[in-house]
Coordinates of C-alpha atoms in Angstrom, one line a residue:
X7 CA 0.0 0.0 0.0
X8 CA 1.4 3.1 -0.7
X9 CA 1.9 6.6 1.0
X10 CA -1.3 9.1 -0.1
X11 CA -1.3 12.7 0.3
X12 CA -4.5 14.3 3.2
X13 CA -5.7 17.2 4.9
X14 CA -4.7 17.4 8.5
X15 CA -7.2 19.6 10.8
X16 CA -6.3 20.4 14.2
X17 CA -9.8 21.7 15.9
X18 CA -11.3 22.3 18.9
X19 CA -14.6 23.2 20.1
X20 CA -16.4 24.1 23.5
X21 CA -19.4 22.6 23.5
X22 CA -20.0 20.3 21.1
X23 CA -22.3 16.9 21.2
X24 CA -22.8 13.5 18.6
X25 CA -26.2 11.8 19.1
X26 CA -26.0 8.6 20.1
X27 CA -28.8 7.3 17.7
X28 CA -30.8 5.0 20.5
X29 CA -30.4 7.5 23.0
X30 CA -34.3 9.0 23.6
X31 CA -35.1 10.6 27.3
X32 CA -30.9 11.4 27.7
X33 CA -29.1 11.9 24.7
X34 CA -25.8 10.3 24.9
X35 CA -22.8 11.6 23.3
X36 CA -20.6 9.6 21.1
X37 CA -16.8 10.5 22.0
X38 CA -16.1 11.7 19.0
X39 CA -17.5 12.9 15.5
X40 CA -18.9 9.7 13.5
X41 CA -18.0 9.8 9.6
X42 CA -21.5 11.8 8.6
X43 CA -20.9 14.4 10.7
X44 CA -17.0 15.0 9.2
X45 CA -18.4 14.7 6.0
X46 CA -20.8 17.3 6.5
X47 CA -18.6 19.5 7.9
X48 CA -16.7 19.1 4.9
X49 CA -19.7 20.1 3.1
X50 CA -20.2 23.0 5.4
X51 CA -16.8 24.4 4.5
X52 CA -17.1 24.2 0.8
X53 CA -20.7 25.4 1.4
X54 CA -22.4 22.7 -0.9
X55 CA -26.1 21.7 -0.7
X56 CA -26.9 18.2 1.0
X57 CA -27.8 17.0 -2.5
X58 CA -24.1 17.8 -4.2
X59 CA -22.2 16.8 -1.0
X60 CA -23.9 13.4 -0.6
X61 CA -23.6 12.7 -4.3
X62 CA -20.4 14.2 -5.3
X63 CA -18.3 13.4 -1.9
X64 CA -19.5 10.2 -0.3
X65 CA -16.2 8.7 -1.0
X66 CA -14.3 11.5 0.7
X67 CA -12.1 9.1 2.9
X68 CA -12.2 11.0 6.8
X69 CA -10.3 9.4 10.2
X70 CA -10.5 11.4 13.7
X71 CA -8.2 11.5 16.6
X72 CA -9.4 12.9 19.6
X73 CA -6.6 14.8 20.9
X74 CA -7.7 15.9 24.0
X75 CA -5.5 14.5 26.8
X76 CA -2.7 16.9 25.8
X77 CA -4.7 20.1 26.5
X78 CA -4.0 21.9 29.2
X79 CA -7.4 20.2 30.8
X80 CA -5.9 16.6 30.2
X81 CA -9.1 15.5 28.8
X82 CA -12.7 16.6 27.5
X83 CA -14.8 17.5 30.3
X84 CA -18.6 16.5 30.1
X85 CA -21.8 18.6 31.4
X86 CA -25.4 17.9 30.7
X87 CA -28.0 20.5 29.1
X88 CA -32.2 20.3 29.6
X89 CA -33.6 20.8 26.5
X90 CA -37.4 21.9 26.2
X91 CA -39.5 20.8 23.0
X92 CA -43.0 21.2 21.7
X93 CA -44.7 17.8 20.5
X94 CA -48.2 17.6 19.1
X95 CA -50.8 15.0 20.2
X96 CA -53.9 14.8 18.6
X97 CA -55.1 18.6 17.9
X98 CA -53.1 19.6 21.6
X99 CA -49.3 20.9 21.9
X100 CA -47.5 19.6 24.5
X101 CA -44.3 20.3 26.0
X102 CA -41.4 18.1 27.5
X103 CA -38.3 18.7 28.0
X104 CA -34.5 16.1 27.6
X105 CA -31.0 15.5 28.8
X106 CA -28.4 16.0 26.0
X107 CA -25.3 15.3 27.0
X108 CA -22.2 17.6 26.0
X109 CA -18.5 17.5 25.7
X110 CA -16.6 20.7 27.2
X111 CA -13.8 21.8 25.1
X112 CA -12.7 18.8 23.1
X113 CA -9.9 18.3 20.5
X114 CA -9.8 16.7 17.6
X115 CA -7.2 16.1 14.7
X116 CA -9.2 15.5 11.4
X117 CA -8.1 13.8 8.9
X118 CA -9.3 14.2 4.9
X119 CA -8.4 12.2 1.6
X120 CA -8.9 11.7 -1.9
X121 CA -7.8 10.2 -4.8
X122 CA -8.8 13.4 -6.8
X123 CA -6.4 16.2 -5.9
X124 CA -9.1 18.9 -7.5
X125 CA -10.9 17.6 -4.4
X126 CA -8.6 18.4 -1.7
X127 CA -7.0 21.5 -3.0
X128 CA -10.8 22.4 -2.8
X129 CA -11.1 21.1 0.7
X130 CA -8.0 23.1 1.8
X131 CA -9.1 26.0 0.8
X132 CA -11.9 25.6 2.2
X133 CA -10.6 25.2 5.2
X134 CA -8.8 28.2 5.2
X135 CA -11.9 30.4 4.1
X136 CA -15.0 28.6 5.0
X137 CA -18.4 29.6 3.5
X138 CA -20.3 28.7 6.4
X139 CA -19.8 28.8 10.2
X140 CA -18.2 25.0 10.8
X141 CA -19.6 23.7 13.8
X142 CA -19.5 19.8 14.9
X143 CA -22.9 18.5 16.1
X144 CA -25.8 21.0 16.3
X145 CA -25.2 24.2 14.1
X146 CA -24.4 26.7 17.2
X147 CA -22.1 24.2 18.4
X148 CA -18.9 25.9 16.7
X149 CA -15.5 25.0 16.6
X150 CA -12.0 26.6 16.1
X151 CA -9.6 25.7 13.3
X152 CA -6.1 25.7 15.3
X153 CA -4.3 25.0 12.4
X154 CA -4.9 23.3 8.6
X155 CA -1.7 21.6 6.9
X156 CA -1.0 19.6 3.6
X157 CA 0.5 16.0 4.8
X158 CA 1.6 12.9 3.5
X159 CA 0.5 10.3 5.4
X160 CA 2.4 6.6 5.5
X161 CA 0.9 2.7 5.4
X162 CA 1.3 0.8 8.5
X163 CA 0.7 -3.0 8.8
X164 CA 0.8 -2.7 12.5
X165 CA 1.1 -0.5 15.2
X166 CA -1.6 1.2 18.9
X167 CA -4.4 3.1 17.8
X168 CA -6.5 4.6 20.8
X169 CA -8.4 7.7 21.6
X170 CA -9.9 7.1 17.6
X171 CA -12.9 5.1 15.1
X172 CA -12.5 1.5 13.7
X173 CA -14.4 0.3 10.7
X174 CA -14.1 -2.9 11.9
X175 CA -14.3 -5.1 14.6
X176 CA -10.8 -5.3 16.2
X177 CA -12.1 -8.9 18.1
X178 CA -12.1 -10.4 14.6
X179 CA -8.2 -9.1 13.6
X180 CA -7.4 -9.9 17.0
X181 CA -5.7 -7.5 19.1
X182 CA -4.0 -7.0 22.8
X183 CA -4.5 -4.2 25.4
X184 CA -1.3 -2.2 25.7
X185 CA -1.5 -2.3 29.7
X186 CA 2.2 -0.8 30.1
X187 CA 1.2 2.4 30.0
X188 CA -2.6 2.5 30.7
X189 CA -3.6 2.1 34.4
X190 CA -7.1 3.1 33.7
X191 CA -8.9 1.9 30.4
X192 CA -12.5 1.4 29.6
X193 CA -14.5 -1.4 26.6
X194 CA -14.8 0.3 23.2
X195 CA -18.0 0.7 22.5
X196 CA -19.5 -0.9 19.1
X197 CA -22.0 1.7 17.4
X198 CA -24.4 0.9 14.1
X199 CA -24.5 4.3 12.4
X200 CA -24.9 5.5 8.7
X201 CA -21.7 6.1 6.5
X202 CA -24.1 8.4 4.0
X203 CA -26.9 9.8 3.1
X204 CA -29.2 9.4 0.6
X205 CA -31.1 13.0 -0.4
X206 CA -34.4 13.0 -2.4
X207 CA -36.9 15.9 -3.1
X208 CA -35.1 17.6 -0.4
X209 CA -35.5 14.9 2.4
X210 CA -32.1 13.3 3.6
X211 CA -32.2 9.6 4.2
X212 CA -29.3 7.8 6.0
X213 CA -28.0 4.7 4.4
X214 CA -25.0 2.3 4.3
X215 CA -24.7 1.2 7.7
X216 CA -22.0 0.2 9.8
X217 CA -20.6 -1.0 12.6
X218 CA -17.5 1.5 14.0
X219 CA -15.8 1.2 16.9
X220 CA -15.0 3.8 19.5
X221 CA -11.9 3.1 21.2
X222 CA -12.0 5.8 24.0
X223 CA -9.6 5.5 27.0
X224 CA -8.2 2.0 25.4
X225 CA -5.1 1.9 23.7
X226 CA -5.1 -1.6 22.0
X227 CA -2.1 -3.0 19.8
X228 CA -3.6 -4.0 16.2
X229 CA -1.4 -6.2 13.3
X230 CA -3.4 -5.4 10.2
X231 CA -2.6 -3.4 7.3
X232 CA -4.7 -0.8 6.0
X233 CA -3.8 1.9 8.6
X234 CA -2.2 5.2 8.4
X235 CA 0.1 7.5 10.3
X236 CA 1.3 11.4 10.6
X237 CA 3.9 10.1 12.8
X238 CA 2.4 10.8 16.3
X239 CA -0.7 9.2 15.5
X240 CA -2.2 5.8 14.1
X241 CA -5.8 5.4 12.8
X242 CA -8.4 3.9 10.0
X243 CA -10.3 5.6 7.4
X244 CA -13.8 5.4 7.7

């Protein structure tokens, strides 16, 4: 497998949230931003309807790092908003309220690729000049760009991948827990969620999905090729 050239985002946000989709009275938080929502912020950047982004990037190749332990508050912090809504029953408007659950202040690095260089030049610049806000979760949850570089990133057939998303089961590669220099970990957590969207007369379906793997506070050693590095950090596509 050979090296391929990426976009490498360093952001952060303040309050920022990814719907767990099963989550109802309490919505959970995914630990980091699933492969729709890097997409779409993609999207948001280039300022592209849902139809052209869904149609003319779904194979725009994303990975995430979440970066947080090496801010100055060793970790994302979590706090829990009440959320009041308006539903209708019969011909009466009721009102009721949930939990949403929140990350404070995390920190991602972003990975982008493509095997059409149009595409990423695009991206970059994009980047660097957005057309929209770029926010990760609900719109007014923005986020700041710390930095936006041109990379090349290398294959590895092995190597520890924490703190990121598989796109595959890691039980079925087999794998060991790196326990040298992790006192604390926790199980990933195995997620079904969309990998695109299908848009028609203006209604966004999601479709194609998968099963991804959160590995947060785990560190696991993995031999299979397919990965990529920067250097500092290992990961997957999605």
């Amino acid at each position: 497998m050979n090296s391929v050239d990426a976009i490498r985002l360093h952001i952060q946000g303040l309050l920022n949230s990814f719907r767990e989709p099963k989550s109802h009275k309490i919505h959970r938080t995914l630990p980091f931003p699933p492969q729709t929502t890097l997409i779409g912020f993609a999207g948001a950047a280039l300022g592209l309807s849902e139809g052209t982004l869904w149609k003319e990037f779904k194979s725009l190749r994303v990975a995430v790092v979440d970066v947080s332990k090496t801010s100055d508050l060793g970790g994302a912090g979590k706090a829990e908003d009440l959320v009041k809504y308006k539903k209708y029953k019969d011909s009466d408007i009721e009102s009721s309220i949930y939990v949403r659950e929140l990350l404070y202040k995390p920190e991602y690095m972003v990975y982008y690729a493509s095997e059409k260089k149009d595409i990423l030049e695009r991206l970059f610049n994009a980047f660097l000049n957005p057309v929209y806000a770029l926010s990760l979760g609900r719109d007014d949850e923005l986020i700041t760009i710390k930095s936006v570089e041109k990379i090349n990133l290398k294959p590895i057939e092995s190597g520890e991948f924490e703190e990121t998303i598989l796109p595959f089961d890691p039980v079925e590669e087999g794998f060991e827990i790196d326990m040298s220099s992790q006192r604390y970990f926790e199980p990933y957590s195995t997620v079904l969620l969309p990998s695109t969207f299908i848009v028609k007369n203006g209604v966004r379906e999601p479709a194609g999905f998968k099963k991804y793997i959160f590995l947060k506070n785990l560190k696991i050693v993995l031999n299979k090729d397919g990965g990529f590095t920067d250097g500092k950090y290992n990961f997957f596509f999605l």
